[in-house]
Amino acid sequence: MGAAGSQLLGRLGGPRRDALPGAAWLGAAALGLGAAALGTVLWRRRARRPRRRRQVGTVAELWIFPVKSCKGVPVSEAEGTALGLRCGRLRDRFWLVIKEDGHMVSARQEPRLVLVSIAYEDDCLVFSAPGFAEQLVLPTKLPSSNRVHNCRIFGLDVKGRDCGDKAAQWFTSFLKSEPFRLVQFEQSMKGRASRSIFPSFVQKYQVAYSDCSPIHIISEASLADLNTRLEKKVKMDQFRPNIVVTGCEAFEEDTWDEIQIGSMEMKKVLACPRCIMTTVDPDTGVINRKEPLETLKSYRLCNPSEQPIYKSSPLFGMYYSVEKMGSLKVGDPVYKMM
C-alpha cells in the first residue's frame, strides 16, 4: 500500500503508517478498510430500503381517451407509460381532430365531438356517432406514406400523421361545419415539453395531445361533493380522468404528492384548472357555458399566491407525471408515498 492508501485510511479515520511499526500497521490497515467496507454495505442496504407508503384509496375505474374530446374507452388494466396509459395499441390522447391549417379542434369549438364513441377491436379504432349510420374503422398502424402534419395545440407545435381521406370525410360529415382531418401521434415523434406548457418548476416530461400531463386523477368523493351543490348532477366523464379513485375523502387527491398504483409510480404536477369544456353535456353534445364551472368557481379557486399559475380557473382533479412505468388494474390499492 502506497501514499494513496495511507491518505485513504487517513480520510476514513484509520491510523497513519508513521504511527505504527510494519505488521501492526498492516493489521490496523486491514481493520480500517474492513470497517469502511462494512459501512458501504450498510449504506447500500439503507438505500435499497423501500419507502414507507400508506393506502389512501382503490382504483375504481381506468379510462383511455384515444381521440381528444371524443368518448373514452374503459379498460380493466393498462400500462402506465411516460406518455400516459396504454392497452395494447390503444393509447391515451394519441389521435387529434384538426382544421386544415393544423390547429387543434376540441369540444370547446365543436361540442358534438363528445358524442363520438370509440371501440377497440383487432388493433383498430371503431368510431360511431348517434344518428350516423356509417361506422369508421381505423387501423392503429398507419401507412408510413401518409402525410405528416404540423399541428398546433394551445400555441405549441406537435406532429401528427394523417389518418386518411376516409377518416377526414367521416368527421367532416358528422360535425357539418368545415373540413377536418384526423391525425395520429407516433412514438417516434417529439411530444410537447412540460416546461413549455407549465412554468419551469414542474418536472420534465412530454405529452402527445393531452392538455397538460400524461395522467389525470379524480376521486369519486370529489365528484359526489360537487354534485351536492348542483341542481343538475354531472357525471365523471364530464371531467375525463384516466384514473378514478374510491375509498378516500373529497379532494383528498389534492394532497397526494407521490403515489404508487400497481407497479407504476407517479408524481403530482399541478391541480387541473377547469374551463368551459366541463360545461359540455356528454350525453347531448350541448355546451351551456355555465355549470358546473360556475359552482366550482364558488369554492374551488386557488390560493392567491397561486393565481399567476391558475388565474381564475377553478381546480378539480390532479395532474401527474409518470416517474416509474408499470402496470395497473381496476381494484389496485392507491398508495401515498410517505
GROMACS .gro file of C-alpha atoms in nm:
model
  338
    1MET     CA    1   0.000   0.000   0.000
    2GLY     CA    2   0.148   0.338  -0.106
    3ALA     CA    3   0.078   0.701  -0.027
    4ALA     CA    4  -0.269   0.687  -0.175
    5GLY     CA    5  -0.365   0.403   0.059
    6SER     CA    6  -0.228   0.591   0.357
    7GLN     CA    7  -0.426   0.900   0.258
    8LEU     CA    8  -0.742   0.691   0.217
    9LEU     CA    9  -0.704   0.548   0.567
   10GLY     CA   10  -0.647   0.895   0.699
   11ARG     CA   11  -0.976   1.009   0.545
   12LEU     CA   12  -1.152   0.704   0.689
   13GLY     CA   13  -1.014   0.776   1.036
   14GLY     CA   14  -0.759   0.488   1.021
   15PRO     CA   15  -0.406   0.500   1.164
   16ARG     CA   16  -0.114   0.671   0.991
   17ARG     CA   17   0.171   0.446   0.873
   18ASP     CA   18   0.433   0.650   1.055
   19ALA     CA   19   0.249   0.594   1.387
   20LEU     CA   20   0.283   0.211   1.391
   21PRO     CA   21   0.554  -0.043   1.301
   22GLY     CA   22   0.517  -0.280   0.996
   23ALA     CA   23   0.291  -0.573   1.100
   24ALA     CA   24   0.087  -0.366   1.342
   25TRP     CA   25   0.027  -0.108   1.075
   26LEU     CA   26  -0.089  -0.369   0.822
   27GLY     CA   27  -0.330  -0.515   1.075
   28ALA     CA   28  -0.472  -0.176   1.155
   29ALA     CA   29  -0.498  -0.101   0.785
   30ALA     CA   30  -0.699  -0.416   0.729
   31LEU     CA   31  -0.931  -0.327   1.015
   32GLY     CA   32  -0.977   0.023   0.876
   33LEU     CA   33  -1.062  -0.099   0.527
   34GLY     CA   34  -1.291  -0.365   0.673
   35ALA     CA   35  -1.482  -0.103   0.867
   36ALA     CA   36  -1.510   0.112   0.555
   37ALA     CA   37  -1.643  -0.182   0.354
   38LEU     CA   38  -1.898  -0.264   0.625
   39GLY     CA   39  -2.013   0.098   0.628
   40THR     CA   40  -2.060   0.089   0.250
   41VAL     CA   41  -2.269  -0.230   0.272
   42LEU     CA   42  -2.488  -0.084   0.547
   43TRP     CA   43  -2.536   0.236   0.345
   44ARG     CA   44  -2.639   0.037   0.039
   45ARG     CA   45  -2.884  -0.166   0.244
   46ARG     CA   46  -3.039   0.153   0.378
   47ALA     CA   47  -3.055   0.298   0.025
   48ARG     CA   48  -3.241  -0.009  -0.101
   49ARG     CA   49  -3.490   0.001   0.184
   50PRO     CA   50  -3.837   0.062   0.034
   51ARG     CA   51  -4.008   0.390   0.112
   52ARG     CA   52  -4.295   0.389   0.356
   53ARG     CA   53  -4.637   0.408   0.200
   54ARG     CA   54  -4.997   0.431   0.312
   55GLN     CA   55  -5.306   0.316   0.127
   56VAL     CA   56  -5.531   0.612   0.054
   57GLY     CA   57  -5.780   0.458  -0.186
   58THR     CA   58  -5.857   0.198  -0.452
   59VAL     CA   59  -5.877   0.223  -0.831
   60ALA     CA   60  -6.246   0.221  -0.925
   61GLU     CA   61  -6.212   0.294  -1.300
   62LEU     CA   62  -5.946   0.322  -1.568
   63TRP     CA   63  -6.011   0.524  -1.884
   64ILE     CA   64  -5.824   0.575  -2.207
   65PHE     CA   65  -5.939   0.864  -2.428
   66PRO     CA   66  -5.790   0.781  -2.770
   67VAL     CA   67  -5.913   1.093  -2.954
   68LYS     CA   68  -5.901   1.430  -2.783
   69SER     CA   69  -6.258   1.533  -2.684
   70CYS     CA   70  -6.423   1.208  -2.801
   71LYS     CA   71  -6.564   0.949  -2.561
   72GLY     CA   72  -6.330   0.734  -2.355
   73VAL     CA   73  -6.275   0.359  -2.355
   74PRO     CA   74  -6.299   0.188  -2.014
   75VAL     CA   75  -6.030  -0.074  -1.953
   76SER     CA   76  -5.978  -0.318  -1.667
   77GLU     CA   77  -5.598  -0.293  -1.680
   78ALA     CA   78  -5.338  -0.081  -1.852
   79GLU     CA   79  -4.971   0.002  -1.879
   80GLY     CA   80  -4.854   0.332  -1.744
   81THR     CA   81  -4.605   0.479  -1.991
   82ALA     CA   82  -4.421   0.811  -1.990
   83LEU     CA   83  -4.685   0.944  -2.234
   84GLY     CA   84  -4.989   0.808  -2.049
   85LEU     CA   85  -5.199   0.493  -2.028
   86ARG     CA   86  -5.178   0.223  -2.291
   87CYS     CA   87  -5.368  -0.100  -2.354
   88GLY     CA   88  -5.220  -0.286  -2.650
   89ARG     CA   89  -5.205  -0.031  -2.933
   90LEU     CA   90  -5.477   0.177  -2.770
   91ARG     CA   91  -5.316   0.497  -2.641
   92ASP     CA   92  -5.447   0.794  -2.447
   93ARG     CA   93  -5.488   1.117  -2.646
   94PHE     CA   94  -5.280   0.988  -2.939
   95TRP     CA   95  -5.536   1.098  -3.201
   96LEU     CA   96  -5.650   1.452  -3.272
   97VAL     CA   97  -5.904   1.627  -3.494
   98ILE     CA   98  -5.750   1.930  -3.667
   99LYS     CA   99  -5.855   2.201  -3.907
  100GLU     CA  100  -5.695   2.203  -4.249
  101ASP     CA  101  -5.441   2.458  -4.123
  102GLY     CA  102  -5.330   2.218  -3.847
  103HIS     CA  103  -5.496   2.387  -3.549
  104MET     CA  104  -5.645   2.161  -3.284
  105VAL     CA  105  -6.020   2.107  -3.270
  106SER     CA  106  -6.172   2.012  -2.936
  107ALA     CA  107  -6.517   2.014  -2.779
  108ARG     CA  108  -6.453   2.374  -2.683
  109GLN     CA  109  -6.506   2.460  -3.051
  110GLU     CA  110  -6.707   2.155  -3.162
  111PRO     CA  111  -6.909   2.027  -2.862
  112ARG     CA  112  -7.059   1.736  -3.060
  113LEU     CA  113  -6.719   1.565  -3.058
  114VAL     CA  114  -6.813   1.427  -2.714
  115LEU     CA  115  -7.084   1.218  -2.883
  116VAL     CA  116  -6.832   1.016  -3.086
  117SER     CA  117  -6.793   0.669  -2.932
  118ILE     CA  118  -6.486   0.453  -2.983
  119ALA     CA  119  -6.445   0.078  -2.957
  120TYR     CA  120  -6.111  -0.104  -2.977
  121GLU     CA  121  -6.126  -0.421  -3.185
  122ASP     CA  122  -5.846  -0.617  -3.356
  123ASP     CA  123  -5.596  -0.329  -3.328
  124CYS     CA  124  -5.847  -0.092  -3.488
  125LEU     CA  125  -6.044   0.203  -3.358
  126VAL     CA  126  -6.412   0.173  -3.449
  127PHE     CA  127  -6.592   0.509  -3.446
  128SER     CA  128  -6.967   0.556  -3.421
  129ALA     CA  129  -7.197   0.850  -3.354
  130PRO     CA  130  -7.569   0.893  -3.281
  131GLY     CA  131  -7.782   0.941  -3.592
  132PHE     CA  132  -7.485   0.849  -3.808
  133ALA     CA  133  -7.532   0.510  -3.973
  134GLU     CA  134  -7.181   0.457  -4.107
  135GLN     CA  135  -6.903   0.346  -3.873
  136LEU     CA  136  -6.540   0.437  -3.929
  137VAL     CA  137  -6.286   0.157  -3.885
  138LEU     CA  138  -5.934   0.291  -3.847
  139PRO     CA  139  -5.622   0.072  -3.811
  140THR     CA  140  -5.393   0.188  -3.530
  141LYS     CA  141  -5.093   0.129  -3.758
  142LEU     CA  142  -5.092   0.384  -4.040
  143PRO     CA  143  -4.900   0.363  -4.372
  144SER     CA  144  -4.570   0.549  -4.348
  145SER     CA  145  -4.658   0.715  -4.680
  146ASN     CA  146  -4.938   0.914  -4.511
  147ARG     CA  147  -4.863   1.283  -4.479
  148VAL     CA  148  -4.728   1.423  -4.151
  149HIS     CA  149  -4.899   1.746  -4.042
  150ASN     CA  150  -4.760   2.029  -3.834
  151CYS     CA  151  -5.028   2.066  -3.568
  152ARG     CA  152  -5.090   2.342  -3.315
  153ILE     CA  153  -5.217   2.280  -2.960
  154PHE     CA  154  -5.251   2.578  -2.725
  155GLY     CA  155  -4.985   2.765  -2.918
  156LEU     CA  156  -4.733   2.478  -2.925
  157ASP     CA  157  -4.627   2.276  -3.229
  158VAL     CA  158  -4.652   1.898  -3.247
  159LYS     CA  159  -4.657   1.649  -3.534
  160GLY     CA  160  -4.934   1.414  -3.640
  161ARG     CA  161  -4.965   1.157  -3.919
  162ASP     CA  162  -5.275   1.194  -4.134
  163CYS     CA  163  -5.529   0.913  -4.090
  164GLY     CA  164  -5.651   0.932  -4.450
  165ASP     CA  165  -5.933   1.082  -4.651
  166LYS     CA  166  -6.197   0.839  -4.528
  167ALA     CA  167  -6.141   0.943  -4.164
  168ALA     CA  168  -6.135   1.310  -4.263
  169GLN     CA  169  -6.463   1.276  -4.450
  170TRP     CA  170  -6.627   1.090  -4.160
  171PHE     CA  171  -6.553   1.364  -3.906
  172THR     CA  172  -6.633   1.641  -4.155
  173SER     CA  173  -6.970   1.485  -4.236
  174PHE     CA  174  -7.059   1.437  -3.870
  175LEU     CA  175  -6.960   1.781  -3.745
  176LYS     CA  176  -7.100   1.964  -4.050
  177SER     CA  177  -6.916   2.292  -4.001
  178GLU     CA  178  -6.591   2.291  -4.202
  179PRO     CA  179  -6.337   2.041  -4.339
  180PHE     CA  180  -6.145   1.846  -4.074
  181ARG     CA  181  -5.860   1.594  -4.068
  182LEU     CA  182  -5.775   1.325  -3.812
  183VAL     CA  183  -5.410   1.276  -3.717
  184GLN     CA  184  -5.223   1.024  -3.505
  185PHE     CA  185  -4.923   1.080  -3.281
  186GLU     CA  186  -4.644   0.824  -3.323
  187GLN     CA  187  -4.388   0.710  -3.068
  188SER     CA  188  -4.101   0.839  -3.281
  189MET     CA  189  -4.244   1.192  -3.280
  190LYS     CA  190  -4.140   1.456  -3.029
  191GLY     CA  191  -4.408   1.542  -2.778
  192ARG     CA  192  -4.485   1.879  -2.622
  193ALA     CA  193  -4.244   1.951  -2.336
  194SER     CA  194  -4.383   2.018  -1.988
  195ARG     CA  195  -4.158   2.322  -1.946
  196SER     CA  196  -4.332   2.478  -2.248
  197ILE     CA  197  -4.677   2.409  -2.106
  198PHE     CA  198  -4.621   2.496  -1.740
  199PRO     CA  199  -4.377   2.720  -1.551
  200SER     CA  200  -4.020   2.597  -1.513
  201PHE     CA  201  -4.068   2.449  -1.166
  202VAL     CA  202  -4.256   2.139  -1.285
  203GLN     CA  203  -4.075   1.813  -1.355
  204LYS     CA  204  -3.960   1.730  -1.706
  205TYR     CA  205  -4.187   1.513  -1.922
  206GLN     CA  206  -4.363   1.513  -2.257
  207VAL     CA  207  -4.722   1.471  -2.371
  208ALA     CA  208  -4.874   1.394  -2.709
  209TYR     CA  209  -5.217   1.561  -2.742
  210SER     CA  210  -5.315   1.575  -2.373
  211ASP     CA  211  -5.373   1.923  -2.237
  212CYS     CA  212  -5.105   1.921  -1.971
  213SER     CA  213  -4.984   1.587  -1.835
  214PRO     CA  214  -4.982   1.212  -1.903
  215ILE     CA  215  -5.216   1.115  -1.616
  216HIS     CA  216  -5.528   1.279  -1.471
  217ILE     CA  217  -5.682   1.155  -1.144
  218ILE     CA  218  -6.011   1.236  -0.968
  219SER     CA  219  -6.178   1.070  -0.670
  220GLU     CA  220  -6.541   0.960  -0.661
  221ALA     CA  221  -6.580   1.156  -0.337
  222SER     CA  222  -6.481   1.482  -0.505
  223LEU     CA  223  -6.748   1.435  -0.771
  224ALA     CA  224  -7.005   1.344  -0.505
  225ASP     CA  225  -6.919   1.662  -0.315
  226LEU     CA  226  -6.965   1.872  -0.628
  227ASN     CA  227  -7.300   1.709  -0.702
  228THR     CA  228  -7.435   1.806  -0.359
  229ARG     CA  229  -7.401   2.169  -0.476
  230LEU     CA  230  -7.560   2.131  -0.821
  231GLU     CA  231  -7.924   2.126  -0.924
  232LYS     CA  232  -7.843   1.903  -1.220
  233LYS     CA  233  -7.596   1.627  -1.134
  234VAL     CA  234  -7.291   1.571  -1.352
  235LYS     CA  235  -7.106   1.252  -1.441
  236MET     CA  236  -6.740   1.169  -1.409
  237ASP     CA  237  -6.694   1.156  -1.788
  238GLN     CA  238  -6.765   1.529  -1.794
  239PHE     CA  239  -6.415   1.569  -1.644
  240ARG     CA  240  -6.239   1.292  -1.839
  241PRO     CA  241  -5.993   1.148  -1.583
  242ASN     CA  242  -5.773   0.848  -1.661
  243ILE     CA  243  -5.791   0.708  -1.308
  244VAL     CA  244  -6.095   0.727  -1.080
  245VAL     CA  245  -6.025   0.653  -0.712
  246THR     CA  246  -6.270   0.534  -0.449
  247GLY     CA  247  -6.236   0.499  -0.073
  248CYS     CA  248  -6.100   0.844   0.013
  249GLU     CA  249  -6.232   1.179   0.131
  250ALA     CA  250  -6.344   1.452  -0.109
  251PHE     CA  251  -6.044   1.633  -0.260
  252GLU     CA  252  -5.800   1.416  -0.068
  253GLU     CA  253  -5.621   1.365  -0.401
  254ASP     CA  254  -5.505   1.727  -0.371
  255THR     CA  255  -5.260   1.609  -0.103
  256TRP     CA  256  -5.107   1.313  -0.285
  257ASP     CA  257  -4.765   1.438  -0.393
  258GLU     CA  258  -4.631   1.095  -0.491
  259ILE     CA  259  -4.835   0.780  -0.536
  260GLN     CA  260  -4.795   0.419  -0.641
  261ILE     CA  261  -5.059   0.208  -0.815
  262GLY     CA  262  -4.962  -0.146  -0.912
  263SER     CA  263  -4.600  -0.123  -1.025
  264MET     CA  264  -4.646   0.233  -1.155
  265GLU     CA  265  -4.523   0.539  -0.964
  266MET     CA  266  -4.646   0.894  -1.025
  267LYS     CA  267  -4.559   1.243  -0.907
  268LYS     CA  268  -4.803   1.532  -0.878
  269VAL     CA  269  -4.757   1.808  -1.133
  270LEU     CA  270  -5.035   2.057  -1.058
  271ALA     CA  271  -5.407   2.072  -0.998
  272CYS     CA  272  -5.628   2.063  -1.307
  273PRO     CA  273  -5.763   2.410  -1.393
  274ARG     CA  274  -6.113   2.380  -1.539
  275CYS     CA  275  -6.260   2.558  -1.843
  276ILE     CA  276  -6.582   2.565  -2.047
  277MET     CA  277  -6.510   2.210  -2.166
  278THR     CA  278  -6.671   2.094  -1.839
  279THR     CA  279  -6.999   2.259  -1.944
  280VAL     CA  280  -7.042   2.027  -2.244
  281ASP     CA  281  -7.308   1.766  -2.171
  282PRO     CA  282  -7.152   1.428  -2.270
  283ASP     CA  283  -7.497   1.284  -2.347
  284THR     CA  284  -7.627   1.562  -2.573
  285GLY     CA  285  -7.318   1.742  -2.701
  286VAL     CA  286  -7.470   2.075  -2.593
  287ILE     CA  287  -7.250   2.338  -2.428
  288ASN     CA  288  -7.417   2.564  -2.167
  289ARG     CA  289  -7.104   2.763  -2.071
  290LYS     CA  290  -7.217   2.788  -1.708
  291GLU     CA  291  -7.243   2.471  -1.499
  292PRO     CA  292  -7.069   2.302  -1.333
  293LEU     CA  293  -6.800   2.567  -1.392
  294GLU     CA  294  -6.975   2.847  -1.202
  295THR     CA  295  -7.035   2.627  -0.898
  296LEU     CA  296  -6.673   2.512  -0.898
  297LYS     CA  297  -6.564   2.876  -0.902
  298SER     CA  298  -6.766   2.934  -0.585
  299TYR     CA  299  -6.548   2.705  -0.374
  300ARG     CA  300  -6.255   2.560  -0.570
  301LEU     CA  301  -6.041   2.862  -0.659
  302CYS     CA  302  -5.669   2.856  -0.586
  303ASN     CA  303  -5.484   3.038  -0.309
  304PRO     CA  304  -5.400   3.399  -0.402
  305SER     CA  305  -5.030   3.305  -0.417
  306GLU     CA  306  -5.108   3.059  -0.699
  307GLN     CA  307  -5.307   3.299  -0.918
  308PRO     CA  308  -5.014   3.353  -1.160
  309ILE     CA  309  -5.047   2.981  -1.242
  310TYR     CA  310  -5.421   2.912  -1.232
  311LYS     CA  311  -5.563   3.265  -1.270
  312SER     CA  312  -5.943   3.249  -1.223
  313SER     CA  313  -5.989   2.883  -1.319
  314PRO     CA  314  -6.138   2.654  -1.053
  315LEU     CA  315  -5.944   2.339  -0.965
  316PHE     CA  316  -6.087   1.988  -0.993
  317GLY     CA  317  -5.869   1.677  -1.026
  318MET     CA  318  -5.492   1.639  -1.026
  319TYR     CA  319  -5.230   1.606  -1.298
  320TYR     CA  320  -4.948   1.352  -1.257
  321SER     CA  321  -4.630   1.263  -1.438
  322VAL     CA  322  -4.507   0.904  -1.461
  323GLU     CA  323  -4.192   0.857  -1.253
  324LYS     CA  324  -4.175   0.479  -1.294
  325MET     CA  325  -4.353   0.297  -1.575
  326GLY     CA  326  -4.552  -0.010  -1.478
  327SER     CA  327  -4.887  -0.185  -1.494
  328LEU     CA  328  -5.206  -0.118  -1.303
  329LYS     CA  329  -5.561  -0.251  -1.292
  330VAL     CA  330  -5.904  -0.178  -1.151
  331GLY     CA  331  -5.910  -0.281  -0.785
  332ASP     CA  332  -5.544  -0.195  -0.720
  333PRO     CA  333  -5.470  -0.008  -0.397
  334VAL     CA  334  -5.361   0.353  -0.432
  335TYR     CA  335  -5.062   0.421  -0.208
  336LYS     CA  336  -4.938   0.760  -0.098
  337MET     CA  337  -4.560   0.756  -0.068
  338MET     CA  338  -4.453   0.890   0.271
   0.00000   0.00000   0.00000
